[in-house]
mmCIF file with all atom_site columns, C-alpha atoms in Angstrom:
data_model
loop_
_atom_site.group_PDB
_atom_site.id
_atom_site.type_symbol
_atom_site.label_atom_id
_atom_site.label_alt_id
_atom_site.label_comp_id
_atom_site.label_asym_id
_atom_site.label_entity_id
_atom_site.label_seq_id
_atom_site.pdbx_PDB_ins_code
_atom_site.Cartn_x
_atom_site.Cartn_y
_atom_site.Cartn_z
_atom_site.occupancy
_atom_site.B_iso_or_equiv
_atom_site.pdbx_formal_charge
_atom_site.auth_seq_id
_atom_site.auth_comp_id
_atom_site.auth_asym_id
_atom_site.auth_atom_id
_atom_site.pdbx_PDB_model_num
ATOM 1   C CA . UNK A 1 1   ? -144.797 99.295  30.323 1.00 56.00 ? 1   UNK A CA 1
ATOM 2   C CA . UNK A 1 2   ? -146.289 96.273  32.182 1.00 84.00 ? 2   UNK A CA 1
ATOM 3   C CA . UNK A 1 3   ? -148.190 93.324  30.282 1.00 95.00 ? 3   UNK A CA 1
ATOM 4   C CA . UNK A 1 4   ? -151.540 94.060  31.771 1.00 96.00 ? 4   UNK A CA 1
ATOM 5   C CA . UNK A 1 5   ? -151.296 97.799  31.101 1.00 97.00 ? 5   UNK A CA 1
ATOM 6   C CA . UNK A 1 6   ? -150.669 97.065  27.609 1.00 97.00 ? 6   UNK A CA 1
ATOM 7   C CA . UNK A 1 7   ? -153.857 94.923  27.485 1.00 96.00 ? 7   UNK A CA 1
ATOM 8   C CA . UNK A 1 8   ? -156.058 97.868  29.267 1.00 97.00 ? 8   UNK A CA 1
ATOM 9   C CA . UNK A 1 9   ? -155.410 99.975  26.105 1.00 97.00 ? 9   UNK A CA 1
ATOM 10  C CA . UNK A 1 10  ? -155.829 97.597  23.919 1.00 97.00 ? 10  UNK A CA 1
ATOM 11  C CA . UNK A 1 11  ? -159.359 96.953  25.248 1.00 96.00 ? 11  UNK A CA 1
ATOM 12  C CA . UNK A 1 12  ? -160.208 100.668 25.366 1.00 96.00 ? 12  UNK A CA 1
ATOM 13  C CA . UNK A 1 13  ? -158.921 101.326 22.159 1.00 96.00 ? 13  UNK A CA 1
ATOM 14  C CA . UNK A 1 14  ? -161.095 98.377  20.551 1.00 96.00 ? 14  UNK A CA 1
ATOM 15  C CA . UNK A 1 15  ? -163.757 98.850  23.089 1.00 95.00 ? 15  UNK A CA 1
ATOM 16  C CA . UNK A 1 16  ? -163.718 95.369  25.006 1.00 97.00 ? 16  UNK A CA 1
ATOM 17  C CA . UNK A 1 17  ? -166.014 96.549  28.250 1.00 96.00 ? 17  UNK A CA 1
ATOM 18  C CA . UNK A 1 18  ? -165.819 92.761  29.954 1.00 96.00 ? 18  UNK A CA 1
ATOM 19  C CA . UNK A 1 19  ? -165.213 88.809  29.265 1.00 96.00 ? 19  UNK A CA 1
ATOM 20  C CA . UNK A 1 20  ? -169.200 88.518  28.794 1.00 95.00 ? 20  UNK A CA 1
ATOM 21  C CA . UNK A 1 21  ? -169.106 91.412  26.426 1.00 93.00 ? 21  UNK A CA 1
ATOM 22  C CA . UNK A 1 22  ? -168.813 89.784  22.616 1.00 92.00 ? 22  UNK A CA 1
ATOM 23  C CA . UNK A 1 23  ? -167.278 92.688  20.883 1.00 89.00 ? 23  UNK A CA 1
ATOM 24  C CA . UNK A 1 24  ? -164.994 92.974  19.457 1.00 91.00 ? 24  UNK A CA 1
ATOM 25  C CA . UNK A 1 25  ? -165.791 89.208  17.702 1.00 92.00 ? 25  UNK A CA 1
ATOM 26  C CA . UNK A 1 26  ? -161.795 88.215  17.756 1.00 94.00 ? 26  UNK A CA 1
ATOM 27  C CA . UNK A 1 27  ? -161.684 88.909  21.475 1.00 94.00 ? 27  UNK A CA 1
ATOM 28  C CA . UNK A 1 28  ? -165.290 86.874  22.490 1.00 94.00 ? 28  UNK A CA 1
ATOM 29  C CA . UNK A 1 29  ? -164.132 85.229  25.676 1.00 94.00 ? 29  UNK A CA 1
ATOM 30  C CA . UNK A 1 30  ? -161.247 87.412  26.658 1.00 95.00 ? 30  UNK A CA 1
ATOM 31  C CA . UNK A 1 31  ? -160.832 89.594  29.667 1.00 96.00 ? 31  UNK A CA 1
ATOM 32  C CA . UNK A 1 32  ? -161.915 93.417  29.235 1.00 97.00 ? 32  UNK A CA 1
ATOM 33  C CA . UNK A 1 33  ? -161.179 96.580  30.204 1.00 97.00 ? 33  UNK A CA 1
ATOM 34  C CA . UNK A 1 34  ? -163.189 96.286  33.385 1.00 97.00 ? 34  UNK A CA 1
ATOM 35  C CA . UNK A 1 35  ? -161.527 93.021  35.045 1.00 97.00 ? 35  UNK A CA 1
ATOM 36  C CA . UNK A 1 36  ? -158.088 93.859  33.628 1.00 97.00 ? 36  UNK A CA 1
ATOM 37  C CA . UNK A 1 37  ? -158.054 97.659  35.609 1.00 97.00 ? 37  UNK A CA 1
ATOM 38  C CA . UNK A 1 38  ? -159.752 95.472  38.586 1.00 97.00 ? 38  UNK A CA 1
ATOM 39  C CA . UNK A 1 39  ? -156.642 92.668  38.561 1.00 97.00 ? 39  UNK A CA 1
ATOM 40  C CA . UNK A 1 40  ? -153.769 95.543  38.217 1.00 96.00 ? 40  UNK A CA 1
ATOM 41  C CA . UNK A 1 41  ? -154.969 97.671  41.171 1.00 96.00 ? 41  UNK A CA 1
ATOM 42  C CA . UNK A 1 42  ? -155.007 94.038  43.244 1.00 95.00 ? 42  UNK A CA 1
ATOM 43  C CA . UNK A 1 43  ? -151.576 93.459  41.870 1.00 95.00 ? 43  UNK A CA 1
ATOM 44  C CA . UNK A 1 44  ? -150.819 96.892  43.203 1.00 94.00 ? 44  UNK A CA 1
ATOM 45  C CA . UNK A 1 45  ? -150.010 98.920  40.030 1.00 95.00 ? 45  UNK A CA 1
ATOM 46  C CA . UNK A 1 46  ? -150.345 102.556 40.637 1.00 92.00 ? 46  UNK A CA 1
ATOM 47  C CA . UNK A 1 47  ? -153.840 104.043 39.602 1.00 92.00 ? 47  UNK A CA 1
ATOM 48  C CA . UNK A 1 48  ? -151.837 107.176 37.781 1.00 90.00 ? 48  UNK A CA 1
ATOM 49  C CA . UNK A 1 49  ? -149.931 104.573 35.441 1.00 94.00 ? 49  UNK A CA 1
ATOM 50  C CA . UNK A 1 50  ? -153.259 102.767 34.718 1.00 95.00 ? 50  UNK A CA 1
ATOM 51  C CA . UNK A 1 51  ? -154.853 105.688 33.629 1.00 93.00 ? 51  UNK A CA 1
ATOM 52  C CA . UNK A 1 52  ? -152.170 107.622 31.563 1.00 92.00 ? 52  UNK A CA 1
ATOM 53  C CA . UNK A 1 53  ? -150.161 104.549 30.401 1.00 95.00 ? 53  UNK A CA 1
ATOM 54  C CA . UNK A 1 54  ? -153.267 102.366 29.724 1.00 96.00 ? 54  UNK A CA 1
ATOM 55  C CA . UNK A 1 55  ? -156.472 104.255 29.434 1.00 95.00 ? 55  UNK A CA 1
ATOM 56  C CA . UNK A 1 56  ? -155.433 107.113 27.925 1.00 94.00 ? 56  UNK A CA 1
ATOM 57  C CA . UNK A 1 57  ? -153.180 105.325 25.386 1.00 96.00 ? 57  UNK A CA 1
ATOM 58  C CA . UNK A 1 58  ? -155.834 103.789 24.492 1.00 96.00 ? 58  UNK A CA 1
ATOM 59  C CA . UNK A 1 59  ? -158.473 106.218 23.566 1.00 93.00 ? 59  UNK A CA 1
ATOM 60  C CA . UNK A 1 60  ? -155.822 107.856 22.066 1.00 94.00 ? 60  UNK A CA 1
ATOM 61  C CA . UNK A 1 61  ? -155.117 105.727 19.319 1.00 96.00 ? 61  UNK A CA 1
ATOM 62  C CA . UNK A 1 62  ? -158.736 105.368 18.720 1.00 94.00 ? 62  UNK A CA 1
ATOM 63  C CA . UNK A 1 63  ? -159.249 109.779 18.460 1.00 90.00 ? 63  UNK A CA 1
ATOM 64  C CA . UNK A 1 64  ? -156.336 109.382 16.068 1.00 94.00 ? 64  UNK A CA 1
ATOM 65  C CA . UNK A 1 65  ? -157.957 106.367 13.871 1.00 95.00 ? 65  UNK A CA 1
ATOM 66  C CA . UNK A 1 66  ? -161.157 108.406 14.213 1.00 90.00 ? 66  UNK A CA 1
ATOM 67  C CA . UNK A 1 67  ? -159.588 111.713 12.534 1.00 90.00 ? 67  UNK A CA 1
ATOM 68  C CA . UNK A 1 68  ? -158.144 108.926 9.750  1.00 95.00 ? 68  UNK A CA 1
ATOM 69  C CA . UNK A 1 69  ? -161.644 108.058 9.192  1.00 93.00 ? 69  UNK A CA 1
ATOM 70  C CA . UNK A 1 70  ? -160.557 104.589 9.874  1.00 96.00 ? 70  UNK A CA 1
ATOM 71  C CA . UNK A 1 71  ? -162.763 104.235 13.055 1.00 93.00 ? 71  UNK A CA 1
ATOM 72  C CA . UNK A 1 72  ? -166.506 105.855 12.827 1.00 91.00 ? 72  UNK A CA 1
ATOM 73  C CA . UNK A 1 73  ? -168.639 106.897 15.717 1.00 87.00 ? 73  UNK A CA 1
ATOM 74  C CA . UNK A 1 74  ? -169.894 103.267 17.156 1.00 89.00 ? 74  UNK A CA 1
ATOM 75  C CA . UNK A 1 75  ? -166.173 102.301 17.654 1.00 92.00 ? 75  UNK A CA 1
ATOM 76  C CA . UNK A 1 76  ? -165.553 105.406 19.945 1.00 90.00 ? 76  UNK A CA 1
ATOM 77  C CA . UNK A 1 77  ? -168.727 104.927 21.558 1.00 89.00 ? 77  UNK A CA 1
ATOM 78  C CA . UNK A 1 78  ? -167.109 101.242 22.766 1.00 93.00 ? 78  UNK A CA 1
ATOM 79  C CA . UNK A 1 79  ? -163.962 102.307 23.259 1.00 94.00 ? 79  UNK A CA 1
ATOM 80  C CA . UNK A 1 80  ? -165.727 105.174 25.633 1.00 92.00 ? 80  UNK A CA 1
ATOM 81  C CA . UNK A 1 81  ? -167.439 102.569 27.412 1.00 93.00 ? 81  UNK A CA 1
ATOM 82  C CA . UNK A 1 82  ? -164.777 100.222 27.972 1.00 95.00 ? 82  UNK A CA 1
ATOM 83  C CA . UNK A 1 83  ? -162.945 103.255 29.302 1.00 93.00 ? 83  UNK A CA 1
ATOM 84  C CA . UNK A 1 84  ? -166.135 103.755 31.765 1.00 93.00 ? 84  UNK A CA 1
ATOM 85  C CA . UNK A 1 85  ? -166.176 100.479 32.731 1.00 95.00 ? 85  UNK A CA 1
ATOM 86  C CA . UNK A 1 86  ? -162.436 100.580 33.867 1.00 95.00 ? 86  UNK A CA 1
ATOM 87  C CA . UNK A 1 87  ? -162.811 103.925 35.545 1.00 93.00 ? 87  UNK A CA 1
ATOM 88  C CA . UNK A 1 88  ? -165.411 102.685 38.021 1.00 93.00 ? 88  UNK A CA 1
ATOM 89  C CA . UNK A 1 89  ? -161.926 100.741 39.605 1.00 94.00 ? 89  UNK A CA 1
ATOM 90  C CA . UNK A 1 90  ? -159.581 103.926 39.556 1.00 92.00 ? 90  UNK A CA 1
ATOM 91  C CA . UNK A 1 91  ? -161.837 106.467 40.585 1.00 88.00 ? 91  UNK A CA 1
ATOM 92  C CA . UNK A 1 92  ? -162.020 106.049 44.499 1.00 88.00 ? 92  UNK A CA 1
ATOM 93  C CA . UNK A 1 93  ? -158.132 106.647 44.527 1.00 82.00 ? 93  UNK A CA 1
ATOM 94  C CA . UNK A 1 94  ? -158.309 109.507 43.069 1.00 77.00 ? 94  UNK A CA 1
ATOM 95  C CA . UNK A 1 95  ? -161.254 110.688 45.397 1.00 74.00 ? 95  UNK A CA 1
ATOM 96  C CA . UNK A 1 96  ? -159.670 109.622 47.990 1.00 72.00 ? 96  UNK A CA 1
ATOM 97  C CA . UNK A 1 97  ? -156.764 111.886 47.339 1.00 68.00 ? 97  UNK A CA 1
ATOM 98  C CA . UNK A 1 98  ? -154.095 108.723 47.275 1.00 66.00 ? 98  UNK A CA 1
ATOM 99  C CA . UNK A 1 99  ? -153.429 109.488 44.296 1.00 61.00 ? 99  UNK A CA 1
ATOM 100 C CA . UNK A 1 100 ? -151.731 113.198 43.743 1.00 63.00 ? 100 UNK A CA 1
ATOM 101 C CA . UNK A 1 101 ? -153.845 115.771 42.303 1.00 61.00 ? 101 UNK A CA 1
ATOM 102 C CA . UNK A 1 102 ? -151.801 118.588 39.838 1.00 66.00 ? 102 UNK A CA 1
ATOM 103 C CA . UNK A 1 103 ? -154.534 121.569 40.508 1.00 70.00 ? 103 UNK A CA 1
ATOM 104 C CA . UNK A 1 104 ? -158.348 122.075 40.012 1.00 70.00 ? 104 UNK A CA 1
ATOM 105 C CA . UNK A 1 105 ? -160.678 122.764 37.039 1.00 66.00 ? 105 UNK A CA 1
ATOM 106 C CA . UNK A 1 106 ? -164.069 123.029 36.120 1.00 66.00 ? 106 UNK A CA 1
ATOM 107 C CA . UNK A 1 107 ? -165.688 120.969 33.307 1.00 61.00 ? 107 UNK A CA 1
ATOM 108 C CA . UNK A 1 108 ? -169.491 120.721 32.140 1.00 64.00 ? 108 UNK A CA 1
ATOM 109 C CA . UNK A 1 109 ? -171.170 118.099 29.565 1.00 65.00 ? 109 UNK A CA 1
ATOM 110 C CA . UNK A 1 110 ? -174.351 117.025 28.733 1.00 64.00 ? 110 UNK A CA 1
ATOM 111 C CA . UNK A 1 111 ? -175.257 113.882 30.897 1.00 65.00 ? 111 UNK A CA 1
ATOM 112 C CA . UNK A 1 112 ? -174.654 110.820 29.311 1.00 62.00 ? 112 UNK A CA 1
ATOM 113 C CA . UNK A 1 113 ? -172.309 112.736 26.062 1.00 64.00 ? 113 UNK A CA 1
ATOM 114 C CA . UNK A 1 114 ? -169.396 110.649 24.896 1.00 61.00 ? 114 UNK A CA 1
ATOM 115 C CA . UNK A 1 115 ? -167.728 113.467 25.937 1.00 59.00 ? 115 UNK A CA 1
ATOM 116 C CA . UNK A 1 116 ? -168.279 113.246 29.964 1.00 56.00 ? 116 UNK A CA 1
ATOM 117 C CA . UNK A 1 117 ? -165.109 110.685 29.786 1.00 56.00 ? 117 UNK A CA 1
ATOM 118 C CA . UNK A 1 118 ? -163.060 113.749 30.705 1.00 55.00 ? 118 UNK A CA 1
ATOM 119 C CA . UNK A 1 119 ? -165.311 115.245 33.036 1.00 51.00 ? 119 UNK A CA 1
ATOM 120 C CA . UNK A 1 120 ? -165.518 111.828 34.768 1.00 54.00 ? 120 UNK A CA 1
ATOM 121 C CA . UNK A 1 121 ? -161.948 111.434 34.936 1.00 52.00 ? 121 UNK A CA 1
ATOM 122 C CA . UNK A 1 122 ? -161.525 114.682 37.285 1.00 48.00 ? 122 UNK A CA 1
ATOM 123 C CA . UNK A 1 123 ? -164.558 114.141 38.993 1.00 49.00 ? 123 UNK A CA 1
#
């Protein structure tokens, strides 16, 4: 897995949105999810691999420190936000059908929900 890939989920797993952004306090200063997902796509990473090998990854290891009740609610909330934030780059491929599609389904959430990360994702 590439360098920058590796530093996507790390960002979405401890919910570091963008440089301005000062949490997490050991990261204050460092590129986010947001400009990281911005640079790969310009270095011409594939959209798919950014999403399942970085995003993904990441909020995965958070959902499993979350069911260890070693993360609580306000560090999923980042990590979902950081996960926004980098979406906003990968989405238009995947609306634009240049990236392939594996079939169609139909998802609901409340507006705003932690929860509409997946329903964003196939939107």
């Amino acid at each position: 897995m590439s360098d920058i890939i590796e530093k996507i989920a790390y960002c979405v797993e401890f919910g570091k949105i963008d440089q301005k952004s000062p949490y997490p306090p050991n990261m204050r200063g460092e590129l986010g999810a947001d400009e990281l997902t911005k640079q790969a796509i310009e270095e011409g990473i594939d959209p798919d691999e950014i999403l399942n090998k970085g995003m993904v990854v990441g909020m995965d290891k958070v959902g499993q420190k979350f069911s260890e009740n070693k993360v609580f609610v306000p560090q999923m909330l980042m990590s979902a936000k950081a996960m926004s934030s980098a979406m906003v780059h990968i989405k238009p491929f995947f609306q634009a059908g240049t990236v392939k599609r594996k079939g169609v389904f139909v998802l609901g959430t409340v507006h705003g929900d932690l929860h509409d990360i997946g329903k964003i994702l196939s939107a």
